[in-house]
Amino acid sequence: MSKIKPSKGAPYARILGVGGYRPTRVVPNEVILERIDSSDEWIRSRSGIATRHWASDEETVAMMSIEAAGKAIADAGISPEQVGGVIVSTVSHFKQTPAVATEIAHRIGADKPAAFDISAGCAGFGYGLTLAKGMIVEGSAEYVLVIGVERLSDLTDLEDRATAFLFGDGAGAVVVGPAQEPHIGPTVWGSEGDKSETIKQTVAWDKFRVGDVSHLPLDSNGEVKFPAITQEGQAVFRWAVFEMAKVAQQALDAAGISADDLDVFIPHQANMRIIDSMVKTLKLPEHVTVARDVETTGNTSAASIPLAMERLLATGQAKSGDTALVIGFGAGLVYAATVVTLP
């Protein structure tokens, strides 16, 4: 018989507050077209993107996260000292260690919380949300801050016609806390590592340790290219539309609801065509509000879902208490979907 005492966490968890930060610089398609042979019409028709935000030198991963976190904490009505966990999902924090979550936790004024980074690409927010829910129900924290943050402009090859227009920067954050009723459904998550080559970094960091750079890709000026994100667009599109629609349906089933019960759909803001195709495949009713933040924010990977959530609530397109389906999917290939009550 075990001598370990049972955990004394909350029966359930929910999102209590949300906050976002978008860099001040807005970059229209015209800027992208300075480096690639394309057109504004082509970019919009392929992705639905008209503008995106790019960070300045001062708008670091930590700085953007702190701004978003402060808004989420205020929205939740708690103090920073009450935050018992900080989970940061990012692929664009370039220090291998320490985790940027520890710096963020200190600078927001949290009192020695658990703090760590995760790398789950565009599904990272869903992964972090699931971990936060577990921490609260298990009893290791009362309130957990989940942040998705990216500076993907640092990992964009501006001469790559297939990806140069896709990526943006920003941070989105939520506070997850205790609840007496279920407000975060079961997570349907997983990975398909056999498809890992479809979205990847072009060159591993350790390749830059080699003195001979002849093996590294060069830009149009003959300079060594910094590592960037590349993808097989058609393969990713097919996978996202057909396979992720199945995962979204599984999340609805796991939560015990149907598409008719939804108020809001917040998919990862990868591409407008993917979003619209998923809506069609899922046969979402007309009354369901669909996040299309990608048009003005671009693809911000782990930050895209909380940023889209924050904008829907701020603009009144969604309201507190609405039932929302959220799904993230991306490099790995990894995915995570769940149904939540909006804060």
CSV table of C-alpha atoms in Angstrom, one decimal:
chain,number,residue,atom,x,y,z
A,1,MET,CA,0.0,0.0,0.0
A,2,SER,CA,1.4,3.4,-1.0
A,3,LYS,CA,2.4,5.8,1.8
A,4,ILE,CA,2.2,8.8,-0.5
A,5,LYS,CA,-0.6,11.3,0.3
A,6,PRO,CA,-3.0,12.0,-2.5
A,7,SER,CA,-2.7,15.3,-4.4
A,8,LYS,CA,-5.0,18.1,-3.3
A,9,GLY,CA,-5.5,20.1,-6.4
A,10,ALA,CA,-8.6,21.7,-7.9
A,11,PRO,CA,-11.2,19.5,-9.5
A,12,TYR,CA,-10.9,21.3,-12.8
A,13,ALA,CA,-9.0,24.2,-14.5
A,14,ARG,CA,-10.0,27.0,-16.8
A,15,ILE,CA,-8.5,30.0,-18.6
A,16,LEU,CA,-9.0,33.1,-16.4
A,17,GLY,CA,-7.3,35.8,-18.4
A,18,VAL,CA,-5.6,36.4,-21.8
A,19,GLY,CA,-3.1,39.0,-23.1
A,20,GLY,CA,-1.2,39.7,-26.3
A,21,TYR,CA,1.6,41.7,-27.6
A,22,ARG,CA,2.2,42.6,-31.3
A,23,PRO,CA,5.4,44.5,-32.3
A,24,THR,CA,5.0,48.1,-33.3
A,25,ARG,CA,6.4,47.6,-36.8
A,26,VAL,CA,3.7,46.6,-39.3
A,27,VAL,CA,5.2,45.0,-42.5
A,28,PRO,CA,3.0,45.0,-45.6
A,29,ASN,CA,3.4,42.5,-48.5
A,30,GLU,CA,5.2,45.3,-50.5
A,31,VAL,CA,8.2,44.9,-48.2
A,32,ILE,CA,8.3,41.2,-48.8
A,33,LEU,CA,8.1,41.7,-52.5
A,34,GLU,CA,11.4,43.6,-52.5
A,35,ARG,CA,13.2,40.2,-52.2
A,36,ILE,CA,11.1,37.7,-54.0
A,37,ASP,CA,9.5,37.5,-57.5
A,38,SER,CA,5.8,37.5,-56.6
A,39,SER,CA,2.8,39.8,-56.2
A,40,ASP,CA,0.5,41.1,-53.5
A,41,GLU,CA,-2.4,39.3,-55.2
A,42,TRP,CA,-0.4,36.0,-55.2
A,43,ILE,CA,0.5,36.3,-51.5
A,44,ARG,CA,-3.1,37.1,-50.5
A,45,SER,CA,-4.6,34.3,-52.6
A,46,ARG,CA,-2.1,31.7,-51.3
A,47,SER,CA,-2.2,32.7,-47.6
A,48,GLY,CA,-4.7,35.4,-46.9
A,49,ILE,CA,-1.9,37.5,-45.4
A,50,ALA,CA,-1.8,41.3,-46.0
A,51,THR,CA,0.5,42.4,-43.2
A,52,ARG,CA,2.5,41.0,-40.3
A,53,HIS,CA,4.4,42.4,-37.3
A,54,TRP,CA,8.2,42.2,-37.1
A,55,ALA,CA,10.0,42.9,-33.8
A,56,SER,CA,12.7,45.5,-33.3
A,57,ASP,CA,16.0,44.8,-31.5
A,58,GLU,CA,14.3,45.9,-28.2
A,59,GLU,CA,11.3,43.7,-28.7
A,60,THR,CA,12.9,40.5,-27.6
A,61,VAL,CA,11.3,37.2,-26.8
A,62,ALA,CA,11.4,38.0,-23.1
A,63,MET,CA,10.1,41.6,-23.5
A,64,MET,CA,7.2,40.6,-25.7
A,65,SER,CA,6.3,37.8,-23.3
A,66,ILE,CA,6.4,40.1,-20.3
A,67,GLU,CA,4.1,42.5,-21.9
A,68,ALA,CA,1.6,39.8,-22.9
A,69,ALA,CA,1.9,38.2,-19.4
A,70,GLY,CA,1.2,41.4,-17.6
A,71,LYS,CA,-2.1,41.8,-19.5
A,72,ALA,CA,-3.1,38.2,-18.9
A,73,ILE,CA,-2.4,38.5,-15.2
A,74,ALA,CA,-4.4,41.7,-14.9
A,75,ASP,CA,-7.2,40.2,-17.0
A,76,ALA,CA,-7.3,37.2,-14.6
A,77,GLY,CA,-7.5,39.5,-11.6
A,78,ILE,CA,-4.6,37.9,-9.7
A,79,SER,CA,-1.2,39.2,-8.6
A,80,PRO,CA,2.1,38.1,-10.1
A,81,GLU,CA,3.0,36.6,-6.7
A,82,GLN,CA,0.2,34.1,-7.1
A,83,VAL,CA,1.7,32.6,-10.3
A,84,GLY,CA,3.0,29.2,-9.4
A,85,GLY,CA,4.1,28.1,-12.9
A,86,VAL,CA,5.4,29.7,-16.1
A,87,ILE,CA,5.4,27.7,-19.3
A,88,VAL,CA,6.8,29.3,-22.4
A,89,SER,CA,6.4,27.7,-25.8
A,90,THR,CA,8.9,29.1,-28.4
A,91,VAL,CA,11.3,28.0,-31.1
A,92,SER,CA,13.0,31.4,-31.5
A,93,HIS,CA,14.7,31.8,-28.1
A,94,PHE,CA,18.3,31.4,-29.2
A,95,LYS,CA,19.9,30.6,-25.9
A,96,GLN,CA,20.1,26.9,-25.3
A,97,THR,CA,20.0,27.5,-21.6
A,98,PRO,CA,18.7,28.9,-19.3
A,99,ALA,CA,15.0,28.7,-20.2
A,100,VAL,CA,13.6,32.2,-21.0
A,101,ALA,CA,10.7,31.2,-18.7
A,102,THR,CA,12.9,31.7,-15.7
A,103,GLU,CA,13.8,35.3,-16.8
A,104,ILE,CA,10.2,36.1,-17.5
A,105,ALA,CA,9.1,34.7,-14.1
A,106,HIS,CA,11.6,36.9,-12.3
A,107,ARG,CA,10.8,40.0,-14.2
A,108,ILE,CA,7.0,39.8,-13.8
A,109,GLY,CA,7.4,39.4,-10.0
A,110,ALA,CA,6.4,35.8,-9.6
A,111,ASP,CA,7.4,34.1,-6.3
A,112,LYS,CA,9.8,31.3,-7.2
A,113,PRO,CA,7.4,29.5,-9.6
A,114,ALA,CA,8.2,26.4,-11.7
A,115,ALA,CA,9.4,27.8,-15.0
A,116,PHE,CA,10.4,26.0,-18.2
A,117,ASP,CA,10.3,26.3,-22.0
A,118,ILE,CA,8.8,23.8,-24.4
A,119,SER,CA,9.4,23.3,-28.1
A,120,ALA,CA,6.3,22.1,-29.8
A,121,GLY,CA,6.2,24.5,-32.8
A,122,CYS,CA,2.8,25.7,-33.8
A,123,ALA,CA,1.1,23.2,-31.4
A,124,GLY,CA,3.0,24.6,-28.5
A,125,PHE,CA,0.2,26.6,-26.9
A,126,GLY,CA,-2.0,23.5,-26.7
A,127,TYR,CA,0.8,21.6,-25.2
A,128,GLY,CA,1.4,24.3,-22.6
A,129,LEU,CA,-2.3,24.6,-21.8
A,130,THR,CA,-2.5,20.9,-21.2
A,131,LEU,CA,0.5,20.9,-18.9
A,132,ALA,CA,-0.9,23.8,-17.0
A,133,LYS,CA,-4.2,22.1,-16.5
A,134,GLY,CA,-2.4,19.0,-15.1
A,135,MET,CA,-0.4,21.2,-12.7
A,136,ILE,CA,-3.5,22.8,-11.3
A,137,VAL,CA,-5.5,19.6,-11.0
A,138,GLU,CA,-2.5,17.8,-9.5
A,139,GLY,CA,-2.1,20.6,-7.0
A,140,SER,CA,1.5,21.7,-7.7
A,141,ALA,CA,0.3,25.2,-8.7
A,142,GLU,CA,-2.8,27.3,-8.2
A,143,TYR,CA,-2.2,29.6,-11.2
A,144,VAL,CA,-0.1,28.9,-14.2
A,145,LEU,CA,1.0,31.3,-16.9
A,146,VAL,CA,1.2,29.9,-20.4
A,147,ILE,CA,3.0,31.9,-23.0
A,148,GLY,CA,3.4,31.4,-26.7
A,149,VAL,CA,6.0,33.7,-28.2
A,150,GLU,CA,8.0,33.9,-31.4
A,151,ARG,CA,10.4,36.1,-33.3
A,152,LEU,CA,10.1,34.2,-36.5
A,153,SER,CA,11.4,37.2,-38.5
A,154,ASP,CA,14.8,35.9,-37.2
A,155,LEU,CA,14.2,32.5,-38.8
A,156,THR,CA,12.8,33.8,-42.2
A,157,ASP,CA,14.6,33.4,-45.4
A,158,LEU,CA,13.5,36.6,-47.2
A,159,GLU,CA,14.6,35.1,-50.5
A,160,ASP,CA,12.5,31.9,-50.2
A,161,ARG,CA,9.4,32.5,-52.3
A,162,ALA,CA,7.5,29.7,-50.5
A,163,THR,CA,7.9,31.1,-47.0
A,164,ALA,CA,9.1,34.7,-47.0
A,165,PHE,CA,5.6,36.1,-46.6
A,166,LEU,CA,4.3,33.7,-44.0
A,167,PHE,CA,5.9,34.5,-40.7
A,168,GLY,CA,5.4,37.2,-38.0
A,169,ASP,CA,6.4,38.0,-34.5
A,170,GLY,CA,4.4,38.4,-31.3
A,171,ALA,CA,3.5,36.9,-27.9
A,172,GLY,CA,0.2,35.7,-26.5
A,173,ALA,CA,-0.4,34.6,-22.9
A,174,VAL,CA,-3.1,33.1,-20.7
A,175,VAL,CA,-3.5,32.5,-17.0
A,176,VAL,CA,-4.9,29.1,-16.1
A,177,GLY,CA,-6.4,28.6,-12.7
A,178,PRO,CA,-8.7,26.4,-10.6
A,179,ALA,CA,-12.4,25.8,-11.5
A,180,GLN,CA,-15.3,23.9,-10.0
A,181,GLU,CA,-16.6,22.8,-13.4
A,182,PRO,CA,-14.8,21.5,-16.5
A,183,HIS,CA,-13.8,24.4,-18.7
A,184,ILE,CA,-10.8,22.8,-20.5
A,185,GLY,CA,-11.7,19.6,-22.3
A,186,PRO,CA,-9.5,16.5,-22.9
A,187,THR,CA,-6.6,17.2,-25.2
A,188,VAL,CA,-6.2,15.2,-28.4
A,189,TRP,CA,-2.5,15.5,-29.1
A,190,GLY,CA,0.2,13.6,-30.8
A,191,SER,CA,3.0,13.5,-33.4
A,192,GLU,CA,3.8,12.1,-36.8
A,193,GLY,CA,7.6,12.0,-36.8
A,194,ASP,CA,7.7,10.3,-40.1
A,195,LYS,CA,6.7,13.6,-41.6
A,196,SER,CA,9.3,15.7,-39.7
A,197,GLU,CA,11.1,16.8,-42.9
A,198,THR,CA,8.0,18.7,-44.2
A,199,ILE,CA,8.7,21.6,-41.8
A,200,LYS,CA,12.2,22.1,-40.5
A,201,GLN,CA,15.1,24.4,-39.9
A,202,THR,CA,17.4,24.6,-42.9
A,203,VAL,CA,20.7,24.2,-41.2
A,204,ALA,CA,21.5,22.9,-37.7
A,205,TRP,CA,23.3,25.3,-35.3
A,206,ASP,CA,26.3,23.1,-34.9
A,207,LYS,CA,27.1,23.3,-38.6
A,208,PHE,CA,28.4,26.9,-38.0
A,209,ARG,CA,31.2,25.5,-35.8
A,210,VAL,CA,32.9,24.2,-38.9
A,211,GLY,CA,35.6,26.5,-40.3
A,212,ASP,CA,34.7,25.6,-43.9
A,213,VAL,CA,31.4,27.2,-44.8
A,214,SER,CA,31.3,25.9,-48.3
A,215,HIS,CA,28.6,23.4,-47.2
A,216,LEU,CA,26.3,26.1,-46.0
A,217,PRO,CA,23.7,27.9,-48.2
A,218,LEU,CA,24.5,31.4,-49.5
A,219,ASP,CA,22.2,34.3,-50.3
A,220,SER,CA,22.1,36.4,-53.5
A,221,ASN,CA,25.0,38.4,-52.2
A,222,GLY,CA,27.2,35.4,-51.6
A,223,GLU,CA,26.8,35.6,-47.8
A,224,VAL,CA,26.2,32.6,-45.6
A,225,LYS,CA,22.5,32.3,-44.9
A,226,PHE,CA,21.3,32.3,-41.3
A,227,PRO,CA,19.2,29.2,-40.5
A,228,ALA,CA,15.6,29.6,-41.5
A,229,ILE,CA,12.3,27.7,-41.4
A,230,THR,CA,11.4,25.9,-44.6
A,231,GLN,CA,8.5,23.7,-45.5
A,232,GLU,CA,6.9,21.5,-48.2
A,233,GLY,CA,3.9,23.7,-48.7
A,234,GLN,CA,1.5,21.3,-50.5
A,235,ALA,CA,2.3,18.4,-48.2
A,236,VAL,CA,1.7,20.6,-45.1
A,237,PHE,CA,-1.5,21.9,-46.6
A,238,ARG,CA,-3.0,18.4,-47.3
A,239,TRP,CA,-2.0,17.2,-43.8
A,240,ALA,CA,-3.4,20.2,-42.1
A,241,VAL,CA,-6.7,20.2,-43.9
A,242,PHE,CA,-7.5,16.5,-43.9
A,243,GLU,CA,-5.7,15.1,-40.9
A,244,MET,CA,-6.2,18.0,-38.5
A,245,ALA,CA,-9.9,18.2,-39.3
A,246,LYS,CA,-10.1,14.7,-37.9
A,247,VAL,CA,-8.2,15.7,-34.8
A,248,ALA,CA,-10.5,18.7,-34.3
A,249,GLN,CA,-13.5,16.4,-34.5
A,250,GLN,CA,-11.9,14.0,-32.0
A,251,ALA,CA,-11.5,17.0,-29.6
A,252,LEU,CA,-15.2,17.8,-30.0
A,253,ASP,CA,-16.1,14.2,-29.3
A,254,ALA,CA,-13.8,14.0,-26.3
A,255,ALA,CA,-15.5,17.1,-24.8
A,256,GLY,CA,-18.9,15.6,-25.5
A,257,ILE,CA,-20.2,18.3,-27.8
A,258,SER,CA,-20.9,18.8,-31.4
A,259,ALA,CA,-20.1,21.5,-33.9
A,260,ASP,CA,-23.5,23.0,-33.2
A,261,ASP,CA,-22.5,23.6,-29.6
A,262,LEU,CA,-19.5,25.7,-30.5
A,263,ASP,CA,-19.5,29.5,-30.4
A,264,VAL,CA,-15.9,30.0,-31.6
A,265,PHE,CA,-13.2,28.2,-33.6
A,266,ILE,CA,-9.6,29.3,-33.1
A,267,PRO,CA,-7.3,27.3,-35.2
A,268,HIS,CA,-3.5,27.9,-35.5
A,269,GLN,CA,-3.2,30.9,-37.8
A,270,ALA,CA,-1.1,29.2,-40.4
A,271,ASN,CA,-2.8,30.1,-43.6
A,272,MET,CA,-6.3,31.4,-44.5
A,273,ARG,CA,-6.9,28.7,-47.1
A,274,ILE,CA,-6.2,26.0,-44.4
A,275,ILE,CA,-8.5,27.7,-42.0
A,276,ASP,CA,-11.4,28.0,-44.5
A,277,SER,CA,-10.9,24.4,-45.7
A,278,MET,CA,-11.0,23.1,-42.1
A,279,VAL,CA,-14.2,25.1,-41.5
A,280,LYS,CA,-15.8,23.4,-44.6
A,281,THR,CA,-14.5,19.9,-43.7
A,282,LEU,CA,-15.8,20.2,-40.1
A,283,LYS,CA,-19.1,21.6,-41.4
A,284,LEU,CA,-19.1,24.4,-38.8
A,285,PRO,CA,-22.5,26.2,-38.6
A,286,GLU,CA,-22.8,29.8,-39.7
A,287,HIS,CA,-23.1,31.0,-36.1
A,288,VAL,CA,-19.6,29.9,-35.2
A,289,THR,CA,-17.1,32.8,-35.1
A,290,VAL,CA,-13.9,31.8,-36.8
A,291,ALA,CA,-10.5,33.4,-35.9
A,292,ARG,CA,-8.8,34.8,-39.0
A,293,ASP,CA,-6.1,36.9,-37.3
A,294,VAL,CA,-3.6,35.6,-39.9
A,295,GLU,CA,-4.6,38.4,-42.3
A,296,THR,CA,-2.9,41.1,-40.3
A,297,THR,CA,-0.6,39.1,-37.9
A,298,GLY,CA,0.8,36.4,-40.2
A,299,ASN,CA,1.9,33.0,-38.9
A,300,THR,CA,3.3,33.5,-35.4
A,301,SER,CA,3.6,29.7,-34.6
A,302,ALA,CA,3.1,29.1,-30.8
A,303,ALA,CA,1.8,32.7,-30.3
A,304,SER,CA,-1.0,32.5,-32.9
A,305,ILE,CA,-3.8,30.9,-30.9
A,306,PRO,CA,-3.6,33.1,-27.8
A,307,LEU,CA,-3.1,36.2,-30.0
A,308,ALA,CA,-6.2,35.3,-32.0
A,309,MET,CA,-8.1,34.6,-28.8
A,310,GLU,CA,-7.1,38.0,-27.3
A,311,ARG,CA,-8.2,39.9,-30.5
A,312,LEU,CA,-11.6,38.1,-30.8
A,313,LEU,CA,-12.4,39.1,-27.2
A,314,ALA,CA,-11.0,42.6,-27.5
A,315,THR,CA,-13.1,43.3,-30.6
A,316,GLY,CA,-16.3,41.8,-29.3
A,317,GLN,CA,-16.3,39.0,-31.9
A,318,ALA,CA,-16.3,36.6,-29.0
A,319,LYS,CA,-17.3,37.0,-25.4
A,320,SER,CA,-16.5,35.6,-22.0
A,321,GLY,CA,-18.1,32.2,-21.5
A,322,ASP,CA,-18.1,31.2,-25.1
A,323,THR,CA,-17.3,27.7,-26.0
A,324,ALA,CA,-14.3,27.5,-28.3
A,325,LEU,CA,-12.4,24.8,-30.2
A,326,VAL,CA,-8.7,25.4,-30.4
A,327,ILE,CA,-6.2,23.4,-32.4
A,328,GLY,CA,-2.5,23.9,-33.2
A,329,PHE,CA,-0.4,22.0,-35.6
A,330,GLY,CA,3.0,22.3,-37.1
A,331,ALA,CA,6.7,21.2,-37.2
A,332,GLY,CA,7.3,17.7,-36.0
A,333,LEU,CA,4.7,17.1,-37.2
A,334,VAL,CA,2.8,17.7,-33.9
A,335,TYR,CA,-0.7,18.7,-33.0
A,336,ALA,CA,-2.9,19.5,-30.0
A,337,ALA,CA,-6.7,20.2,-29.9
A,338,THR,CA,-9.1,20.9,-27.1
A,339,VAL,CA,-12.4,22.6,-26.3
A,340,VAL,CA,-12.2,25.5,-23.8
A,341,THR,CA,-14.4,28.1,-22.2
A,342,LEU,CA,-13.2,31.6,-23.1
A,343,PRO,CA,-12.1,33.8,-20.2
